[in-house]
């Protein structure tokens, strides 16, 4: 830690911090425009100028590291006057149409002009009015409101890692272009909106929110993105009970403000006219609107009649990995207590059940062993069965980011040439369905070259000698024949993974939805354990789950063989515990999986599905 003072206030901060970071962390709002947390520092706007006692002139606080005993002057008449001049110069080129600007009320330039008391702009630069870029369905670009702070350029390069927005020309001729000075829709833009979130003015805004409400009119609700399993934290901006726009929460532990196009802009389904908002009951072949009481009474009566007539196991329920923990808990309890059966399951069965089975056996839990942000701490990341930039775009961007900016080496094992193969140090292209063989091949090299973690194996694993007997059969030559992966590349990948201090494994449904899915997962777990890559930061075996609460739905027992917390329904002691808690007699029989339910329904054995 380093001790310094800012305007006489004593501050302790981390070594390596800048003066601006130290000030902002301690509630001292040094004006700034081009600085944005999470982006590299540009030092372009000069608004963050401060003085340091004993040094001549002013320095940009966003570029200057703190030092022990430093005495910083952040505000005095001379600094304020300089800042006023800078803002005036920015305003001299800026389109002053705040009345209809979407950023009115949350524009950082507007706030600074007000805070610095700029009541006139002495200069004016004649600039032609630029055309709006209206080509995207979700992002509106207004070059006339751009202040060239470069936050959009850096967020596009560093967060989204798309490199669509760039500076063109120099000096007073400088401007921002998309692609090769094209319309946004004609470029490689993925419309994640990272640039929109980073823009301090109204130059980049959410098109769908245009004229839908002012920032001060919005009710803000923090929640989790309803799409994939990344768990991005979002802030809904709601007016008149309608979602107008969505921001990524900068403190979100996984996404740190970043979102993909779905999370940021894909919320129109919430208010879609096709959604059912009133219960419907079919009468004489036609659906008719009904009250909730009427609908619930009818359903309850029919459930009871069918249960009496056909028995409890003729009823089944499908829960959802898009529902909350509370909803999943209640639903599985409802099926077990009211229906009297364990026929309850959900969509994890079809995507990652092999992950749950494999990782539970290997580690006792089907969850990621490490957190998403730990990818930043890894030295090597092995990615297989995951087209991450398409299916989990926020993690995809993070993987591209760590490969480009943090020197993390990616090993991508995928039959397809996906976007991540362009960032990979090694790309292994296996024949589809040969995953156990190439993973065993990697382990064969690691065992033969004694690159494994002996201490970890001794203290944390079992049956190493048995394991070795199998692995030694998978020579690189044999694996090349089975998988099509050249043995030279297999050996190179094995050495890279094993020699890394911290190596992480990422996988998804490209290897779990195979008949050998569970074996694929177990093999990856073996690989991680062989090199001691479990239980350490930046390592582990990390399944990228499909839905936003697939983990919670499993944890809360929306599964046919286990109660909440993976407690076996077939264990009499556990069953008695739940019978006491729920005050009901529970079935000792494991329920049907979703696939078995479908087959049973087509054979007429299941009469009720909910
Ligand atoms: Fe430091 Fe812009 S915030 S120069």
Coordinates of C-alpha atoms and ligand atoms in Angstrom, one line a residue:
X1 CA 0.0 0.0 0.0
X2 CA 1.0 3.6 -0.6
X3 CA 0.2 6.6 1.5
X4 CA -0.4 10.0 -0.1
X5 CA -2.6 13.1 0.4
X6 CA -5.1 14.6 -2.1
X7 CA -6.0 18.2 -1.2
X8 CA -4.7 17.4 2.3
X9 CA -6.8 14.3 2.8
X10 CA -4.7 11.3 3.8
X11 CA -5.3 8.3 1.5
X12 CA -3.9 4.7 1.4
X13 CA -4.1 3.0 -1.9
X14 CA -2.7 0.0 -3.7
X15 CA 0.8 0.3 -5.2
X16 CA 0.6 0.8 -8.9
X17 CA -2.7 2.7 -8.8
X18 CA -3.0 6.0 -10.6
X19 CA -3.8 9.2 -8.8
X20 CA -7.2 9.3 -10.5
X21 CA -8.1 5.8 -9.4
X22 CA -6.9 6.5 -5.8
X23 CA -9.1 9.7 -5.8
X24 CA -12.2 8.1 -7.3
X25 CA -11.9 5.1 -4.9
X26 CA -11.9 7.6 -2.0
X27 CA -14.8 9.7 -3.2
X28 CA -12.8 12.5 -4.6
X29 CA -14.4 13.2 -8.0
X30 CA -11.6 14.5 -10.2
X31 CA -13.2 15.5 -13.5
X32 CA -12.4 13.1 -16.3
X33 CA -13.9 12.1 -19.7
X34 CA -11.6 9.8 -21.5
X35 CA -10.9 7.6 -18.5
X36 CA -13.3 4.7 -18.0
X37 CA -12.9 1.9 -15.4
X38 CA -11.9 -1.3 -17.0
X39 CA -10.4 0.3 -20.2
X40 CA -6.8 1.2 -20.9
X41 CA -5.8 4.8 -20.2
X42 CA -5.7 7.2 -23.2
X43 CA -4.8 10.4 -21.5
X44 CA -6.6 12.3 -24.2
X45 CA -9.0 14.7 -22.6
X46 CA -6.6 16.3 -20.0
X47 CA -9.5 17.1 -17.7
X48 CA -8.0 15.1 -14.9
X49 CA -5.0 17.4 -14.6
X50 CA -3.7 17.8 -11.1
X51 CA -0.6 19.4 -9.5
X52 CA 1.9 17.4 -7.4
X53 CA 3.9 19.3 -4.8
X54 CA 7.5 19.6 -5.7
X55 CA 6.9 19.0 -9.4
X56 CA 6.4 21.7 -12.1
X57 CA 3.2 22.2 -14.0
X58 CA 0.2 19.9 -14.1
X59 CA 0.0 16.2 -14.8
X60 CA -2.8 13.9 -16.1
X61 CA -3.9 12.1 -13.0
X62 CA -5.1 9.1 -15.0
X63 CA -1.6 8.5 -16.3
X64 CA 0.4 9.2 -13.1
X65 CA 1.1 6.5 -10.6
X66 CA 0.8 7.2 -6.9
X67 CA 4.1 7.4 -4.9
X68 CA 4.8 7.2 -1.2
X69 CA 4.3 10.6 0.5
X70 CA 3.0 12.2 -2.6
X71 CA 1.0 15.5 -2.0
X72 CA -1.6 16.0 -4.7
X73 CA -3.5 19.2 -5.4
X74 CA -6.7 18.2 -7.3
X75 CA -8.6 21.5 -7.1
X76 CA -7.4 25.1 -7.1
X77 CA -8.4 28.1 -9.1
X78 CA -5.7 27.6 -11.8
X79 CA -6.7 23.9 -12.3
X80 CA -10.4 24.8 -12.4
X81 CA -9.7 27.5 -15.0
X82 CA -7.8 25.0 -17.1
X83 CA -10.5 22.5 -16.9
X84 CA -13.1 25.1 -17.8
X85 CA -11.1 26.0 -20.9
X86 CA -10.8 22.3 -21.9
X87 CA -14.6 21.8 -21.6
X88 CA -15.3 25.0 -23.5
X89 CA -13.0 23.8 -26.4
X90 CA -14.9 20.4 -26.4
X91 CA -18.2 22.3 -26.5
X92 CA -17.0 24.5 -29.3
X93 CA -17.2 21.5 -31.6
X94 CA -20.2 19.8 -30.0
X95 CA -23.8 19.7 -31.2
X96 CA -25.8 21.4 -28.5
X97 CA -29.1 19.6 -28.9
X98 CA -29.5 18.5 -25.4
X99 CA -33.3 19.0 -25.5
X100 CA -33.7 15.9 -27.7
X101 CA -30.6 14.1 -26.8
X102 CA -31.2 10.7 -25.2
X103 CA -28.3 11.2 -22.8
X104 CA -29.8 14.4 -21.4
X105 CA -29.5 14.0 -17.6
X106 CA -26.8 11.3 -17.7
X107 CA -24.4 13.0 -20.1
X108 CA -20.9 13.3 -18.6
X109 CA -20.1 16.3 -20.7
X110 CA -23.3 18.1 -19.7
X111 CA -22.6 17.3 -16.0
X112 CA -19.0 18.6 -16.2
X113 CA -20.1 21.9 -18.0
X114 CA -22.7 22.4 -15.2
X115 CA -20.2 21.4 -12.4
X116 CA -17.6 23.8 -13.8
X117 CA -20.1 26.6 -14.2
X118 CA -19.6 27.1 -17.9
X119 CA -22.4 29.6 -18.8
X120 CA -21.0 30.6 -22.2
X121 CA -18.9 29.1 -24.9
X122 CA -16.5 31.6 -26.2
X123 CA -15.4 29.6 -29.3
X124 CA -17.2 28.0 -32.1
X125 CA -15.9 25.7 -34.8
X126 CA -17.9 25.4 -37.9
X127 CA -18.3 21.8 -38.8
X128 CA -20.6 20.2 -41.4
X129 CA -23.5 18.4 -39.9
X130 CA -22.7 14.7 -40.2
X131 CA -25.3 12.1 -41.2
X132 CA -26.7 9.9 -38.4
X133 CA -25.8 6.2 -38.8
X134 CA -29.2 4.6 -38.5
X135 CA -28.2 1.3 -40.1
X136 CA -28.2 -0.9 -37.0
X137 CA -31.4 -2.1 -35.6
X138 CA -30.3 -1.4 -32.1
X139 CA -27.5 1.2 -32.0
X140 CA -27.8 4.8 -33.2
X141 CA -24.5 6.7 -34.0
X142 CA -24.5 10.5 -34.1
X143 CA -21.0 11.7 -35.0
X144 CA -22.0 15.3 -34.2
X145 CA -22.1 14.5 -30.5
X146 CA -18.8 12.7 -30.5
X147 CA -16.1 14.2 -28.3
X148 CA -13.3 11.9 -29.5
X149 CA -12.6 10.5 -26.0
X150 CA -12.0 7.1 -27.6
X151 CA -13.9 5.2 -25.0
X152 CA -16.0 3.5 -27.7
X153 CA -12.8 2.6 -29.7
X154 CA -11.2 1.1 -26.6
X155 CA -14.3 -0.8 -25.4
X156 CA -14.7 -2.3 -28.9
X157 CA -11.1 -3.4 -29.0
X158 CA -10.5 -4.3 -25.4
X159 CA -13.9 -5.5 -24.0
X160 CA -15.8 -6.8 -27.1
X161 CA -12.5 -7.5 -28.9
X162 CA -14.1 -6.7 -32.2
X163 CA -12.0 -3.8 -33.5
X164 CA -14.9 -2.3 -35.5
X165 CA -14.6 1.3 -34.2
X166 CA -11.3 3.2 -34.9
X167 CA -9.9 6.6 -35.1
X168 CA -9.3 8.0 -38.6
X169 CA -7.2 11.0 -39.6
X170 CA -5.2 13.2 -37.2
X171 CA -5.5 16.5 -35.3
X172 CA -8.6 18.6 -36.1
X173 CA -9.5 16.2 -38.9
X174 CA -9.8 13.3 -36.5
X175 CA -13.1 11.3 -36.4
X176 CA -14.3 7.9 -35.5
X177 CA -15.1 5.3 -38.2
X178 CA -16.8 2.0 -38.1
X179 CA -15.0 -0.7 -40.2
X180 CA -13.6 0.9 -43.3
X181 CA -15.6 4.0 -42.8
X182 CA -18.8 2.0 -43.4
X183 CA -22.2 2.0 -41.9
X184 CA -22.3 0.0 -38.6
X185 CA -24.5 -2.6 -40.1
X186 CA -22.0 -3.3 -42.9
X187 CA -19.2 -4.0 -40.5
X188 CA -18.2 -7.0 -38.3
X189 CA -20.1 -5.3 -35.4
X190 CA -21.8 -7.8 -33.2
X191 CA -24.0 -5.1 -31.6
X192 CA -23.0 -6.0 -28.1
X193 CA -23.4 -2.3 -27.2
X194 CA -20.1 -2.1 -25.2
X195 CA -19.5 1.2 -27.1
X196 CA -22.9 2.5 -26.1
X197 CA -22.3 1.8 -22.5
X198 CA -18.9 3.5 -22.6
X199 CA -19.9 6.6 -24.5
X200 CA -20.1 9.6 -22.2
X201 CA -22.3 11.7 -24.5
X202 CA -25.2 11.0 -26.8
X203 CA -23.0 9.9 -29.7
X204 CA -23.8 6.2 -29.3
X205 CA -27.3 5.4 -27.9
X206 CA -29.8 2.6 -27.7
X207 CA -32.0 3.0 -30.8
X208 CA -35.0 1.2 -29.3
X209 CA -35.0 3.5 -26.3
X210 CA -35.2 6.7 -28.4
X211 CA -37.8 9.1 -27.2
X212 CA -39.1 6.4 -24.8
X213 CA -38.2 8.2 -21.6
X214 CA -35.7 10.4 -19.8
X215 CA -33.1 8.9 -17.5
X216 CA -34.7 10.4 -14.4
X217 CA -38.0 8.8 -15.2
X218 CA -36.7 5.3 -15.1
X219 CA -37.2 2.9 -12.2
X220 CA -34.0 0.8 -12.0
X221 CA -34.1 -2.9 -11.2
X222 CA -30.9 -5.0 -11.0
X223 CA -31.4 -8.6 -12.1
X224 CA -29.7 -11.5 -13.9
X225 CA -29.7 -11.7 -17.7
X226 CA -32.4 -14.2 -18.8
X227 CA -30.3 -15.8 -21.5
X228 CA -27.3 -18.1 -21.2
X229 CA -25.4 -19.4 -18.2
X230 CA -22.8 -16.7 -17.8
X231 CA -25.0 -14.9 -15.2
X232 CA -24.4 -11.4 -16.4
X233 CA -25.8 -8.7 -14.1
X234 CA -28.1 -6.3 -15.8
X235 CA -29.9 -3.1 -14.8
X236 CA -33.4 -2.7 -16.2
X237 CA -34.5 0.8 -16.9
X238 CA -38.3 0.8 -16.6
X239 CA -40.9 3.4 -17.3
X240 CA -44.6 2.8 -17.0
X241 CA -43.9 -0.9 -16.2
X242 CA -42.1 -1.3 -19.6
X243 CA -38.4 -2.1 -20.0
X244 CA -37.0 0.8 -22.0
X245 CA -33.3 -0.1 -21.9
X246 CA -30.8 -2.3 -20.3
X247 CA -27.3 -1.6 -18.9
X248 CA -24.6 -4.0 -17.9
X249 CA -23.9 -3.7 -14.2
X250 CA -20.2 -2.5 -13.9
X251 CA -19.9 -4.3 -10.6
X252 CA -21.3 -7.5 -12.0
X253 CA -18.8 -10.1 -10.9
X254 CA -18.8 -12.0 -14.2
X255 CA -19.6 -9.4 -16.8
X256 CA -18.2 -6.2 -15.3
X257 CA -20.7 -4.2 -17.3
X258 CA -20.3 -6.1 -20.6
X259 CA -23.3 -7.7 -22.3
X260 CA -24.0 -9.4 -25.6
X261 CA -26.6 -8.3 -28.1
X262 CA -29.3 -10.5 -26.5
X263 CA -28.7 -9.4 -23.0
X264 CA -28.6 -5.7 -23.9
X265 CA -31.2 -5.4 -26.6
X266 CA -33.2 -8.7 -26.6
X267 CA -35.9 -7.8 -24.2
X268 CA -38.8 -7.0 -26.5
X269 CA -40.2 -10.5 -25.8
X270 CA -41.2 -9.3 -22.4
X271 CA -43.9 -7.0 -23.7
X272 CA -44.6 -9.0 -26.9
X273 CA -48.3 -9.1 -27.9
X274 CA -48.0 -12.9 -28.5
X275 CA -47.4 -13.6 -24.8
X276 CA -50.2 -15.2 -22.9
X277 CA -51.3 -12.9 -20.0
X278 CA -54.7 -14.5 -19.3
X279 CA -55.4 -18.2 -18.7
X280 CA -57.1 -20.0 -21.6
X281 CA -59.5 -22.9 -21.2
X282 CA -60.4 -25.0 -24.2
X283 CA -64.1 -25.4 -24.6
X284 CA -65.7 -27.0 -27.6
X285 CA -62.4 -27.1 -29.4
X286 CA -61.7 -23.3 -28.9
X287 CA -59.6 -21.6 -26.3
X288 CA -61.5 -19.1 -24.2
X289 CA -60.2 -16.6 -21.7
X290 CA -60.8 -17.5 -18.1
X291 CA -60.0 -16.2 -14.6
X292 CA -57.0 -17.5 -12.7
X293 CA -59.3 -19.1 -10.0
X294 CA -61.3 -20.8 -12.7
X295 CA -58.2 -22.1 -14.5
X296 CA -56.5 -23.3 -11.3
X297 CA -59.6 -25.0 -10.0
X298 CA -60.0 -26.9 -13.2
X299 CA -56.4 -28.0 -13.4
X300 CA -56.3 -29.1 -9.7
X301 CA -59.5 -31.1 -10.1
X302 CA -58.2 -32.8 -13.3
X303 CA -54.8 -33.6 -11.7
X304 CA -56.6 -35.1 -8.6
X305 CA -58.9 -37.2 -10.8
X306 CA -56.1 -38.5 -13.0
X307 CA -53.9 -39.2 -10.0
X308 CA -56.7 -41.3 -8.4
X309 CA -57.5 -43.1 -11.6
X310 CA -54.0 -43.9 -12.9
X311 CA -51.7 -43.5 -9.8
X312 CA -49.0 -40.9 -9.0
X313 CA -46.5 -42.1 -11.5
X314 CA -48.9 -41.2 -14.4
X315 CA -48.1 -37.6 -13.5
X316 CA -44.9 -35.7 -14.4
X317 CA -43.5 -32.2 -14.2
X318 CA -40.9 -30.3 -16.2
X319 CA -39.2 -27.5 -14.3
X320 CA -37.1 -24.8 -16.0
X321 CA -33.5 -23.6 -15.8
X322 CA -34.8 -20.2 -16.6
X323 CA -36.7 -20.0 -13.3
X324 CA -35.3 -18.8 -10.0
X325 CA -34.1 -21.1 -7.2
X326 CA -37.3 -20.5 -5.2
X327 CA -39.5 -21.4 -8.2
X328 CA -37.5 -24.6 -8.9
X329 CA -37.6 -25.6 -5.2
X330 CA -41.3 -25.1 -5.0
X331 CA -42.0 -26.9 -8.3
X332 CA -40.0 -30.1 -7.4
X333 CA -41.7 -30.1 -4.0
X334 CA -45.1 -29.7 -5.6
X335 CA -44.5 -32.7 -7.9
X336 CA -43.1 -34.8 -5.1
X337 CA -45.7 -33.9 -2.5
X338 CA -48.9 -33.2 -4.5
X339 CA -48.4 -35.6 -7.4
X340 CA -46.7 -38.1 -5.1
X341 CA -44.0 -39.0 -7.7
X342 CA -40.4 -38.1 -8.4
X343 CA -41.2 -37.6 -12.1
X344 CA -39.6 -34.2 -12.2
X345 CA -36.8 -33.1 -14.4
X346 CA -35.6 -30.1 -16.5
X347 CA -33.6 -29.1 -19.5
X348 CA -30.2 -29.7 -18.0
X349 CA -30.9 -33.4 -18.8
X350 CA -30.5 -32.6 -22.4
X351 CA -27.5 -30.4 -22.4
X352 CA -25.2 -30.9 -19.4
X353 CA -26.5 -33.9 -17.6
X354 CA -23.2 -35.6 -18.5
X355 CA -21.4 -32.7 -16.8
X356 CA -23.4 -33.2 -13.7
X357 CA -22.8 -36.9 -13.7
X358 CA -19.1 -36.7 -14.6
X359 CA -18.1 -33.8 -12.4
X360 CA -20.2 -35.0 -9.4
X361 CA -18.3 -38.3 -9.6
X362 CA -14.9 -36.6 -10.0
X363 CA -15.3 -33.6 -7.7
X364 CA -18.7 -34.0 -5.9
X365 CA -20.3 -31.1 -7.8
X366 CA -21.4 -30.4 -11.4
X367 CA -20.6 -26.7 -11.2
X368 CA -17.6 -24.9 -12.6
X369 CA -14.7 -25.5 -10.3
X370 CA -13.6 -21.9 -10.7
X371 CA -15.2 -18.5 -11.4
X372 CA -15.4 -17.0 -14.8
X373 CA -13.1 -14.0 -14.1
X374 CA -10.3 -16.4 -13.1
X375 CA -9.7 -17.0 -16.8
X376 CA -7.7 -13.7 -16.5
X377 CA -5.4 -15.5 -14.1
X378 CA -4.7 -18.6 -16.2
X379 CA -1.5 -19.2 -18.2
X380 CA -3.2 -21.7 -20.6
X381 CA -6.9 -22.3 -21.3
X382 CA -8.0 -25.5 -23.1
X383 CA -11.3 -24.9 -24.8
X384 CA -13.3 -27.8 -26.3
X385 CA -16.9 -28.4 -27.4
X386 CA -17.7 -24.7 -27.1
X387 CA -18.2 -22.1 -29.8
X388 CA -17.9 -19.6 -26.9
X389 CA -18.2 -16.4 -28.9
X390 CA -21.5 -17.5 -30.2
X391 CA -23.1 -19.4 -27.3
X392 CA -21.6 -17.5 -24.3
X393 CA -20.5 -14.2 -26.0
X394 CA -19.5 -12.4 -22.8
X395 CA -17.1 -15.2 -21.9
X396 CA -16.1 -15.4 -25.5
X397 CA -15.0 -11.8 -25.4
X398 CA -13.2 -12.4 -22.2
X399 CA -11.3 -15.3 -23.7
X400 CA -10.3 -13.2 -26.7
X401 CA -9.3 -10.4 -24.3
X402 CA -7.0 -12.6 -22.2
X403 CA -5.4 -14.1 -25.3
X404 CA -4.7 -10.7 -26.8
X405 CA -3.9 -8.6 -23.8
X406 CA -2.8 -10.9 -21.0
X407 CA -0.7 -13.4 -22.9
X408 CA -2.9 -16.4 -22.0
X409 CA -2.3 -19.2 -24.5
X410 CA -5.5 -20.8 -25.8
X411 CA -5.6 -24.5 -27.0
X412 CA -8.8 -24.9 -29.0
X413 CA -9.9 -28.5 -29.7
X414 CA -12.8 -28.4 -32.2
X415 CA -13.6 -29.9 -35.5
X416 CA -14.9 -26.5 -36.7
X417 CA -12.9 -23.4 -37.5
X418 CA -14.6 -21.1 -34.9
X419 CA -13.8 -17.5 -34.1
X420 CA -11.6 -18.6 -31.1
X421 CA -9.4 -20.7 -33.3
X422 CA -8.1 -17.3 -34.7
X423 CA -6.9 -16.5 -31.2
X424 CA -5.6 -19.9 -30.3
X425 CA -1.9 -20.8 -30.0
X426 CA -2.8 -24.4 -30.9
X427 CA -5.9 -25.6 -32.7
X428 CA -6.5 -29.4 -32.7
X429 CA -9.1 -30.6 -35.1
X430 CA -10.4 -33.9 -34.0
X431 CA -12.8 -36.2 -35.7
X432 CA -16.2 -35.7 -34.2
X433 CA -16.9 -38.2 -31.4
X434 CA -13.2 -39.0 -30.6
X435 CA -12.9 -36.9 -27.5
X436 CA -11.9 -39.5 -25.0
X437 CA -9.1 -40.6 -27.3
X438 CA -7.5 -37.2 -27.7
X439 CA -7.8 -36.4 -24.0
X440 CA -6.2 -39.8 -23.2
X441 CA -3.6 -39.0 -25.8
X442 CA -2.7 -35.7 -24.0
X443 CA -2.4 -37.6 -20.8
X444 CA -0.3 -40.3 -22.4
X445 CA 2.3 -37.7 -23.4
X446 CA 2.1 -36.0 -19.9
X447 CA 2.6 -39.4 -18.2
X448 CA 5.4 -40.5 -20.5
X449 CA 7.3 -37.3 -20.2
X450 CA 6.6 -37.2 -16.4
X451 CA 5.0 -33.8 -16.6
X452 CA 2.3 -34.6 -14.1
X453 CA 1.9 -33.3 -10.6
X454 CA 3.2 -36.1 -8.4
X455 CA 2.4 -34.5 -5.1
X456 CA -1.2 -33.7 -6.1
X457 CA -1.8 -37.2 -7.4
X458 CA -0.4 -38.7 -4.2
X459 CA -2.4 -36.5 -1.8
X460 CA -5.6 -35.9 -3.8
X461 CA -6.4 -38.7 -6.2
X462 CA -7.0 -42.5 -6.2
X463 CA -6.0 -45.4 -8.4
X464 CA -3.3 -43.7 -10.4
X465 CA -1.6 -47.0 -11.3
X466 CA -4.9 -48.4 -12.8
X467 CA -5.3 -45.1 -14.6
X468 CA -1.8 -45.3 -16.1
X469 CA -2.4 -48.7 -17.5
X470 CA -5.3 -47.4 -19.7
X471 CA -3.6 -44.1 -20.6
X472 CA -0.4 -45.8 -21.8
X473 CA -2.4 -47.6 -24.5
X474 CA -3.2 -44.2 -26.1
X475 CA 0.1 -43.5 -27.8
X476 CA 0.2 -40.4 -30.0
X477 CA 0.4 -42.6 -33.1
X478 CA -2.7 -44.5 -32.1
X479 CA -4.5 -41.3 -31.2
X480 CA -3.6 -39.7 -34.5
X481 CA -5.3 -42.7 -36.2
X482 CA -8.4 -42.5 -34.1
X483 CA -8.8 -38.7 -34.0
X484 CA -7.0 -37.3 -37.0
X485 CA -5.0 -35.0 -34.8
X486 CA -1.3 -35.0 -36.0
X487 CA 0.8 -36.5 -33.2
X488 CA 3.2 -33.5 -33.3
X489 CA 0.4 -31.1 -32.5
X490 CA -1.0 -33.4 -29.8
X491 CA 2.4 -33.6 -28.1
X492 CA 2.8 -29.8 -28.3
X493 CA -0.6 -29.2 -26.7
X494 CA 0.1 -31.8 -24.0
X495 CA 3.4 -30.0 -23.1
X496 CA 1.8 -26.6 -23.2
X497 CA -1.1 -27.6 -20.9
X498 CA 1.1 -29.6 -18.4
X499 CA 3.9 -27.0 -18.2
X500 CA 1.6 -24.1 -17.5
X501 CA 1.6 -23.0 -13.8
X502 CA -2.1 -22.5 -14.1
X503 CA -4.2 -24.2 -16.8
X504 CA -7.9 -24.1 -17.0
X505 CA -10.3 -26.2 -19.0
X506 CA -13.5 -24.8 -20.6
X507 CA -16.1 -27.1 -22.3
X508 CA -19.7 -27.0 -23.3
X509 CA -22.3 -29.0 -25.2
X510 CA -20.0 -29.9 -28.1
X511 CA -18.7 -32.7 -26.0
X512 CA -21.5 -33.3 -23.5
X513 CA -24.2 -34.1 -26.0
X514 CA -22.5 -37.3 -27.2
X515 CA -23.2 -40.9 -26.1
X516 CA -19.7 -40.7 -24.4
X517 CA -20.6 -37.3 -22.8
X518 CA -20.0 -38.4 -19.2
X519 CA -16.7 -40.1 -20.2
X520 CA -15.6 -37.0 -22.0
X521 CA -16.2 -34.9 -18.9
X522 CA -14.5 -37.5 -16.6
X523 CA -11.5 -37.6 -19.0
X524 CA -11.2 -33.8 -18.7
X525 CA -11.4 -34.0 -15.0
X526 CA -8.6 -36.6 -15.1
X527 CA -6.5 -34.3 -17.2
X528 CA -6.9 -31.5 -14.7
X529 CA -6.1 -33.7 -11.8
X530 CA -3.1 -35.2 -13.5
X531 CA -1.5 -31.8 -13.6
X532 CA -2.8 -30.6 -10.3
X533 CA -5.0 -28.0 -12.0
X534 CA -7.8 -28.2 -9.4
X535 CA -8.3 -26.2 -6.3
X536 CA -6.1 -23.3 -7.5
X537 CA -7.0 -19.9 -8.8
X538 CA -7.1 -19.7 -12.6
X539 CA -7.3 -23.5 -13.1
X540 CA -10.1 -26.1 -13.0
X541 CA -12.7 -27.8 -15.1
X542 CA -15.3 -25.3 -16.2
X543 CA -18.5 -26.3 -18.0
X544 CA -20.3 -23.4 -19.7
X545 CA -23.9 -24.0 -18.8
X546 CA -26.8 -23.4 -21.2
X547 CA -29.5 -21.5 -19.3
X548 CA -29.2 -18.7 -16.8
X549 CA -30.1 -20.9 -13.8
X550 CA -29.3 -24.4 -14.9
X551 CA -27.0 -24.7 -11.8
X552 CA -29.8 -23.6 -9.5
X553 CA -32.4 -25.9 -11.0
X554 CA -30.1 -28.8 -10.4
X555 CA -29.0 -27.6 -6.9
X556 CA -32.6 -27.2 -5.9
X557 CA -33.6 -30.7 -6.9
X558 CA -35.5 -30.4 -10.1
X559 CA -34.1 -33.9 -10.9
X560 CA -35.8 -37.3 -10.7
X561 CA -33.2 -39.0 -8.5
X562 CA -32.3 -36.4 -6.0
X563 CA -33.9 -33.9 -3.6
X564 CA -32.5 -30.4 -3.1
X565 CA -28.7 -30.5 -2.5
X566 CA -28.3 -33.8 -4.6
X567 CA -29.7 -35.9 -1.7
X568 CA -30.7 -39.3 -3.1
X569 CA -34.4 -40.0 -3.1
X570 CA -33.6 -43.7 -2.9
X571 CA -31.8 -43.3 0.5
X572 CA -34.4 -44.1 3.2
X573 CA -32.8 -41.8 5.8
X574 CA -32.8 -38.8 3.5
X575 CA -36.3 -39.5 2.4
X576 CA -37.5 -39.6 6.0
X577 CA -35.8 -36.3 6.6
X578 CA -37.7 -34.7 3.7
X579 CA -41.0 -36.4 4.7
X580 CA -40.6 -34.8 8.2
X581 CA -39.8 -31.4 6.7
X582 CA -42.6 -31.4 4.1
X583 CA -45.1 -33.4 6.3
X584 CA -45.9 -35.8 3.4
X585 CA -45.3 -39.3 2.3
X586 CA -42.8 -39.4 -0.5
X587 CA -42.2 -42.0 -3.2
X588 CA -39.1 -44.1 -2.7
X589 CA -38.9 -44.7 -6.5
X590 CA -36.6 -42.6 -8.7
X591 CA -38.6 -40.7 -11.2
X592 CA -38.4 -40.6 -15.0
X593 CA -36.0 -38.4 -16.9
X594 CA -37.4 -35.9 -19.4
X595 CA -36.6 -38.3 -22.3
X596 CA -38.2 -41.3 -20.5
X597 CA -41.2 -39.1 -19.7
X598 CA -41.7 -38.3 -23.4
X599 CA -41.5 -42.0 -24.3
X600 CA -43.8 -42.9 -21.4
X601 CA -46.3 -40.3 -22.6
X602 CA -46.3 -41.6 -26.2
X603 CA -46.9 -45.1 -24.8
X604 CA -49.8 -43.7 -22.7
X605 CA -48.2 -44.3 -19.3
X606 CA -47.9 -40.6 -18.5
X607 CA -51.3 -38.8 -18.5
X608 CA -50.4 -35.5 -17.0
X609 CA -47.5 -33.2 -18.0
X610 CA -47.0 -29.8 -16.4
Ligands
LIG1 FE1 -7.1 11.7 -17.8 FE2 -8.8 12.2 -19.9 S1 -9.3 11.4 -17.9 S2 -6.7 12.6 -19.7

